[in-house]
Amino acid sequence: MKTITLALLFLFAPVLALAAGGSGYDLDSVDTDHSDKASLQRGAKYYQNYCAGCHATSFQRYERVADDLGIPHDLMMENLVFDKSARIGDLMTNNMDQKEAKEWFGAAPPDLTLVSRVRGEDWLYTYLRTFYEDPKRPWGVNNKVFPDVGMPHVLMELQGVQVDSCVGGDDTARDPLTGEKLCGLKVDPERKGSMTVDEFDQAMYDLVNFLSYSAEPMKMERQQLGIYVFLFLLVFLVFAYLLKREYWKDVH
Ligand code: HEC
C-alpha cells in the first residue's frame, strides 16, 4: 500500500507543484492552433516588434520561422529582423548585456523559446493581458499572475492603462447568483490604447500562438505522423492476427 501511495505521489507531484505555483488568479484559457499561418505571422510581427528588443528565442533560427510560417526570406529580413548584422540562418539571439539588464529591471529578461511550455499557454495569455497600474512599482505597473514582475508594460500603447478595481480585495470573488467577477481589471477610458479590448485579446492570442509554435515547431508534423502510425498499427494488427492463427492452429 505504502509503495502505491508513494508511486501516486510521484505521478501527481508535477501537477501539484504547478497547481501550487500560481498566484491564485483565475487563468483565461487559450486554444492555440499552429495551422493558422496568418495568426502565427501576426504573432511573429508582434514578437519581433515588442519583445525581441529585450528577450531572445535563441533555440530558434530566423530561417526556420520564415519557412514554417510561409514568409519569404527577403521579407523576413527586411520587415521582421531589426538587428541589421543578423543573417537569415542565425539564431534569434539578443545582444542585451545580462548584467546591465539585471540592474535596470531587477532580473534579466529570460529566453522565451520554451516559455509557453514552462509556464503554460493559459498562464502566458493571462500574463500578457493582466498588467495594471500600480504606483508602488518601479515601472508603475504590476501583474496579476506574476506579482512584482520586473518587466515594464511594453504593450501599453496597444492596450492602454488598466486599473484594478479589486485593490486590497479578493480577486476571485464572484457574484453567487450570476457567477460574474465582482471586480477586476478595466482599461481607463481616459488612457485608452490604440486597440479595443477584443483586438488586444486577439493580438495576444496571436503572440501566444507564435510562442507556442516556437516551443514546439514540429507539433503539426508530430500529430500528422501520429495518424500514420496508428493507421500502420491497424493494418499490422490484421497480419499479426493471421500470423497468430497460423502458429496456434496445431496447438488447438
Ligand atoms: C524592456 C524590456 C522587455 C521587453 C520589451 C519585454 N520584456 Fe518580458 N521580461 C522582461 C524582464 C526584465 C523580465 C523578468 C521579470 C522578472 O523576473 O521579474 C521579463 C519576463 C517575461 C516573462 C516571464 C518569464 C518567466 O517565466 O519568468 C514573459 C513570459 C515575458 N517577459 C514575455 C514578454 C513578451 C511576450 C514580450 C513582448 C510583448 C516582452 N516580454 C517584452 C523585460 C522585457
Short mmCIF file of C-alpha atoms and ligand atoms in Angstrom, two decimals:
data_model
loop_
_atom_site.label_atom_id
_atom_site.label_comp_id
_atom_site.label_asym_id
_atom_site.label_seq_id
_atom_site.Cartn_x
_atom_site.Cartn_y
_atom_site.Cartn_z
CA MET A 1 0.00 0.00 0.00
CA LYS A 2 2.80 2.33 1.00
CA THR A 3 4.53 1.87 -2.35
CA ILE A 4 1.33 2.60 -4.21
CA THR A 5 0.79 5.82 -2.27
CA LEU A 6 4.37 6.79 -2.96
CA ALA A 7 4.05 5.97 -6.67
CA LEU A 8 0.88 8.03 -6.91
CA LEU A 9 2.59 10.91 -5.15
CA PHE A 10 5.40 10.88 -7.72
CA LEU A 11 2.91 10.60 -10.55
CA PHE A 12 0.98 13.66 -9.48
CA ALA A 13 3.82 15.68 -7.96
CA PRO A 14 4.36 17.84 -11.10
CA VAL A 15 0.63 18.60 -11.30
CA LEU A 16 0.51 19.53 -7.63
CA ALA A 17 3.58 21.73 -8.00
CA LEU A 18 2.01 23.53 -10.97
CA ALA A 19 -1.25 24.00 -9.13
CA ALA A 20 0.58 25.47 -6.16
CA GLY A 21 2.84 27.66 -8.30
CA GLY A 22 0.16 30.08 -9.44
CA SER A 23 -0.70 33.34 -7.76
CA GLY A 24 -4.28 32.21 -7.24
CA TYR A 25 -5.56 34.35 -10.11
CA ASP A 26 -8.02 32.60 -12.45
CA LEU A 27 -6.25 31.92 -15.75
CA ASP A 28 -8.07 32.57 -19.02
CA SER A 29 -7.79 29.61 -21.31
CA VAL A 30 -6.46 29.76 -24.83
CA ASP A 31 -6.62 27.20 -27.59
CA THR A 32 -3.59 27.61 -29.84
CA ASP A 33 -3.62 26.48 -33.48
CA HIS A 34 -0.32 26.04 -35.33
CA SER A 35 -2.10 25.52 -38.65
CA ASP A 36 -3.34 29.13 -38.56
CA LYS A 37 -0.43 30.66 -40.50
CA ALA A 38 -1.94 34.16 -40.59
CA SER A 39 -2.16 34.21 -36.79
CA LEU A 40 1.41 32.91 -36.45
CA GLN A 41 2.68 35.58 -38.86
CA ARG A 42 0.95 38.31 -36.88
CA GLY A 43 2.35 36.78 -33.67
CA ALA A 44 5.87 36.84 -35.13
CA LYS A 45 5.36 40.51 -36.05
CA TYR A 46 4.30 41.42 -32.50
CA TYR A 47 7.10 39.36 -31.04
CA GLN A 48 9.81 40.96 -33.18
CA ASN A 49 8.44 44.48 -32.68
CA TYR A 50 7.65 44.43 -28.97
CA CYS A 51 9.59 41.61 -27.33
CA ALA A 52 12.80 40.82 -29.24
CA GLY A 53 14.41 44.06 -28.03
CA CYS A 54 14.82 42.54 -24.57
CA HIS A 55 14.15 38.82 -24.96
CA ALA A 56 15.79 36.16 -27.11
CA THR A 57 14.32 32.97 -28.56
CA SER A 58 17.78 31.60 -29.04
CA PHE A 59 16.85 27.98 -29.70
CA GLN A 60 15.14 29.10 -32.89
CA ARG A 61 16.50 30.41 -36.23
CA TYR A 62 15.05 33.17 -38.42
CA GLU A 63 15.19 30.85 -41.39
CA ARG A 64 13.13 28.11 -39.77
CA VAL A 65 10.49 30.62 -38.65
CA ALA A 66 10.32 32.13 -42.15
CA ASP A 67 9.99 28.69 -43.78
CA ASP A 68 7.45 27.31 -41.30
CA LEU A 69 5.29 30.43 -41.40
CA GLY A 70 5.48 30.87 -45.16
CA ILE A 71 7.37 34.19 -45.08
CA PRO A 72 9.83 34.76 -47.99
CA HIS A 73 13.40 35.18 -46.68
CA ASP A 74 13.88 38.72 -48.03
CA LEU A 75 10.61 39.94 -46.49
CA MET A 76 11.56 38.32 -43.19
CA MET A 77 14.95 40.09 -43.14
CA GLU A 78 13.53 43.45 -44.24
CA ASN A 79 10.46 43.64 -42.04
CA LEU A 80 10.95 41.35 -39.07
CA VAL A 81 14.64 41.34 -38.25
CA PHE A 82 15.83 44.62 -36.80
CA ASP A 83 19.36 43.54 -35.99
CA LYS A 84 20.94 44.52 -39.31
CA SER A 85 24.07 42.43 -38.72
CA ALA A 86 21.94 39.28 -38.43
CA ARG A 87 21.72 36.77 -41.25
CA ILE A 88 18.80 34.51 -42.15
CA GLY A 89 20.49 31.38 -40.78
CA ASP A 90 21.29 32.96 -37.41
CA LEU A 91 19.82 32.02 -34.08
CA MET A 92 17.30 34.55 -32.75
CA THR A 93 19.58 35.81 -30.01
CA ASN A 94 19.66 39.16 -28.30
CA ASN A 95 22.62 41.40 -27.58
CA MET A 96 21.39 42.85 -24.31
CA ASP A 97 24.01 42.66 -21.59
CA GLN A 98 22.64 40.30 -18.94
CA LYS A 99 24.37 42.08 -16.07
CA GLU A 100 23.16 45.53 -17.10
CA ALA A 101 19.66 44.20 -17.72
CA LYS A 102 19.64 42.87 -14.19
CA GLU A 103 20.49 46.33 -12.88
CA TRP A 104 17.79 48.00 -14.97
CA PHE A 105 14.93 45.56 -14.37
CA GLY A 106 15.94 43.68 -11.22
CA ALA A 107 16.05 40.50 -13.30
CA ALA A 108 17.47 39.71 -16.73
CA PRO A 109 14.79 39.06 -19.40
CA PRO A 110 14.75 35.26 -19.77
CA ASP A 111 14.89 33.38 -23.07
CA LEU A 112 11.35 32.83 -24.36
CA THR A 113 11.79 29.92 -26.79
CA LEU A 114 10.26 27.44 -24.35
CA VAL A 115 8.31 29.75 -22.07
CA SER A 116 4.90 28.55 -23.27
CA ARG A 117 5.79 25.03 -22.17
CA VAL A 118 7.44 26.04 -18.91
CA ARG A 119 4.64 28.36 -17.76
CA GLY A 120 1.75 27.01 -19.82
CA GLU A 121 -0.14 28.75 -22.61
CA ASP A 122 -3.02 29.84 -20.39
CA TRP A 123 -0.60 31.44 -17.96
CA LEU A 124 1.19 33.26 -20.77
CA TYR A 125 -2.05 34.52 -22.32
CA THR A 126 -3.26 35.77 -18.94
CA TYR A 127 0.14 37.26 -18.06
CA LEU A 128 0.26 39.39 -21.21
CA ARG A 129 -3.25 40.76 -20.57
CA THR A 130 -3.07 41.47 -16.84
CA PHE A 131 -0.59 44.30 -16.44
CA TYR A 132 -2.21 47.02 -14.36
CA GLU A 133 -1.33 50.36 -12.86
CA ASP A 134 0.47 50.19 -9.52
CA PRO A 135 2.33 53.33 -8.43
CA LYS A 136 4.28 51.33 -5.84
CA ARG A 137 6.25 49.50 -8.53
CA PRO A 138 9.35 50.98 -10.26
CA TRP A 139 7.69 50.96 -13.73
CA GLY A 140 4.30 51.99 -12.34
CA VAL A 141 2.78 48.63 -13.27
CA ASN A 142 2.23 45.26 -11.67
CA ASN A 143 0.93 41.95 -12.97
CA LYS A 144 -1.83 39.65 -11.75
CA VAL A 145 -0.15 36.31 -12.41
CA PHE A 146 3.45 37.48 -11.87
CA PRO A 147 3.25 39.77 -8.83
CA ASP A 148 6.01 42.40 -8.64
CA VAL A 149 7.31 41.48 -12.09
CA GLY A 150 10.43 43.31 -13.30
CA MET A 151 9.12 43.69 -16.86
CA PRO A 152 7.55 47.02 -17.85
CA HIS A 153 4.15 47.00 -19.60
CA VAL A 154 5.63 47.17 -23.09
CA LEU A 155 2.24 46.86 -24.81
CA MET A 156 0.68 49.85 -23.09
CA GLU A 157 0.39 51.82 -26.34
CA LEU A 158 -1.79 49.00 -27.72
CA GLN A 159 -3.78 48.05 -24.64
CA GLY A 160 -3.96 51.33 -22.74
CA VAL A 161 -3.62 51.56 -18.96
CA GLN A 162 -5.58 49.01 -16.96
CA VAL A 163 -6.81 49.91 -13.50
CA ASP A 164 -7.54 47.34 -10.81
CA SER A 165 -10.86 47.76 -9.05
CA CYS A 166 -10.06 44.91 -6.65
CA VAL A 167 -7.29 46.77 -4.78
CA GLY A 168 -6.94 45.13 -1.38
CA GLY A 169 -9.98 43.00 -2.17
CA ASP A 170 -10.41 39.42 -3.25
CA ASP A 171 -9.58 38.86 -6.94
CA THR A 172 -11.57 35.67 -7.09
CA ALA A 173 -14.79 36.99 -5.51
CA ARG A 174 -17.80 36.24 -7.71
CA ASP A 175 -21.46 37.08 -7.61
CA PRO A 176 -23.11 33.98 -6.06
CA LEU A 177 -26.07 34.23 -8.45
CA THR A 178 -24.59 35.14 -11.83
CA GLY A 179 -21.04 33.83 -11.27
CA GLU A 180 -19.65 37.09 -12.64
CA LYS A 181 -16.48 38.58 -11.20
CA LEU A 182 -17.24 41.29 -8.69
CA CYS A 183 -14.21 43.38 -9.51
CA GLY A 184 -11.34 43.24 -11.92
CA LEU A 185 -9.15 44.98 -14.47
CA LYS A 186 -10.56 47.67 -16.76
CA VAL A 187 -8.88 49.93 -19.29
CA ASP A 188 -9.07 53.52 -18.04
CA PRO A 189 -11.32 55.36 -20.54
CA GLU A 190 -9.04 58.40 -20.25
CA ARG A 191 -5.93 56.42 -21.18
CA LYS A 192 -7.05 54.05 -23.91
CA GLY A 193 -4.61 52.28 -26.21
CA SER A 194 -4.75 52.03 -29.98
CA MET A 195 -6.65 48.70 -29.79
CA THR A 196 -10.04 47.78 -28.37
CA VAL A 197 -10.20 45.05 -25.71
CA ASP A 198 -11.17 42.44 -28.32
CA GLU A 199 -8.45 43.49 -30.74
CA PHE A 200 -5.88 43.33 -27.96
CA ASP A 201 -7.08 39.87 -26.89
CA GLN A 202 -6.76 38.70 -30.50
CA ALA A 203 -3.25 40.19 -30.74
CA MET A 204 -2.23 38.39 -27.54
CA TYR A 205 -3.75 35.17 -28.88
CA ASP A 206 -1.53 35.55 -31.96
CA LEU A 207 1.52 36.25 -29.82
CA VAL A 208 0.89 33.22 -27.58
CA ASN A 209 0.23 31.13 -30.68
CA PHE A 210 3.63 32.20 -32.03
CA LEU A 211 5.42 31.44 -28.74
CA SER A 212 3.63 28.10 -28.56
CA TYR A 213 4.83 27.32 -32.10
CA SER A 214 8.29 28.46 -31.09
CA ALA A 215 8.38 25.98 -28.20
CA GLU A 216 7.40 23.08 -30.45
CA PRO A 217 7.85 23.84 -34.16
CA MET A 218 7.32 20.21 -35.13
CA LYS A 219 3.96 19.85 -33.39
CA MET A 220 1.90 19.71 -36.61
CA GLU A 221 4.30 17.21 -38.12
CA ARG A 222 4.19 15.09 -34.98
CA GLN A 223 0.40 15.00 -34.97
CA GLN A 224 0.21 14.09 -38.67
CA LEU A 225 2.82 11.40 -38.23
CA GLY A 226 0.82 10.08 -35.26
CA ILE A 227 -2.15 9.40 -37.54
CA TYR A 228 0.01 7.40 -39.97
CA VAL A 229 1.49 5.44 -37.09
CA PHE A 230 -1.99 4.48 -35.89
CA LEU A 231 -3.04 3.50 -39.42
CA PHE A 232 0.07 1.37 -39.75
CA LEU A 233 -0.62 -0.32 -36.42
CA LEU A 234 -4.18 -1.01 -37.51
CA VAL A 235 -3.06 -2.70 -40.74
CA PHE A 236 -0.32 -4.54 -38.88
CA LEU A 237 -2.88 -5.87 -36.44
CA VAL A 238 -4.59 -7.82 -39.23
CA PHE A 239 -1.35 -9.53 -40.24
CA ALA A 240 -0.32 -10.14 -36.64
CA TYR A 241 -3.68 -11.79 -36.03
CA LEU A 242 -3.38 -14.00 -39.14
CA LEU A 243 0.13 -14.99 -38.11
CA LYS A 244 -1.05 -15.84 -34.61
CA ARG A 245 -3.79 -18.06 -36.04
CA GLU A 246 -1.25 -19.82 -38.21
CA TYR A 247 1.12 -20.50 -35.27
CA TRP A 248 -1.57 -21.71 -32.92
CA LYS A 249 -3.61 -23.86 -35.29
CA ASP A 250 -1.66 -27.06 -34.44
CA VAL A 251 -1.92 -26.45 -30.69
CA HIS A 252 -5.69 -26.13 -30.53
C1 HEC B 1 12.08 46.37 -21.73
C2 HEC B 1 12.48 45.01 -21.77
C3 HEC B 1 11.40 43.95 -22.01
C4 HEC B 1 10.57 43.85 -23.10
C5 HEC B 1 10.50 44.75 -24.31
C6 HEC B 1 9.77 42.65 -22.87
N1 HEC B 1 10.12 42.06 -21.70
FE1 HEC B 1 9.39 40.34 -20.98
N2 HEC B 1 10.57 40.49 -19.33
C7 HEC B 1 11.49 41.50 -19.11
C8 HEC B 1 12.14 41.27 -17.84
C9 HEC B 1 13.21 42.14 -17.22
C10 HEC B 1 11.59 40.08 -17.31
C11 HEC B 1 11.95 39.38 -15.99
C12 HEC B 1 10.97 39.83 -14.96
C13 HEC B 1 11.20 39.25 -13.59
O1 HEC B 1 11.74 38.12 -13.47
O2 HEC B 1 10.80 39.91 -12.63
C14 HEC B 1 10.59 39.61 -18.27
C15 HEC B 1 9.82 38.49 -18.10
C16 HEC B 1 8.95 37.98 -19.04
C17 HEC B 1 8.19 36.77 -18.91
C18 HEC B 1 8.21 35.83 -17.69
C19 HEC B 1 9.18 34.75 -17.95
C20 HEC B 1 9.27 33.79 -16.80
O3 HEC B 1 8.91 32.63 -16.99
O4 HEC B 1 9.71 34.21 -15.73
C21 HEC B 1 7.49 36.60 -20.05
C22 HEC B 1 6.54 35.46 -20.39
C23 HEC B 1 7.78 37.71 -20.89
N3 HEC B 1 8.67 38.53 -20.25
C24 HEC B 1 7.21 37.91 -22.14
C25 HEC B 1 7.42 39.05 -22.92
C26 HEC B 1 6.75 39.27 -24.17
C27 HEC B 1 5.78 38.31 -24.84
C28 HEC B 1 7.17 40.48 -24.61
C29 HEC B 1 6.69 41.22 -25.84
C30 HEC B 1 5.31 41.59 -25.83
C31 HEC B 1 8.13 41.00 -23.65
N4 HEC B 1 8.24 40.09 -22.63
C32 HEC B 1 8.80 42.20 -23.77
C33 HEC B 1 11.76 42.56 -19.95
C34 HEC B 1 11.13 42.82 -21.14
#
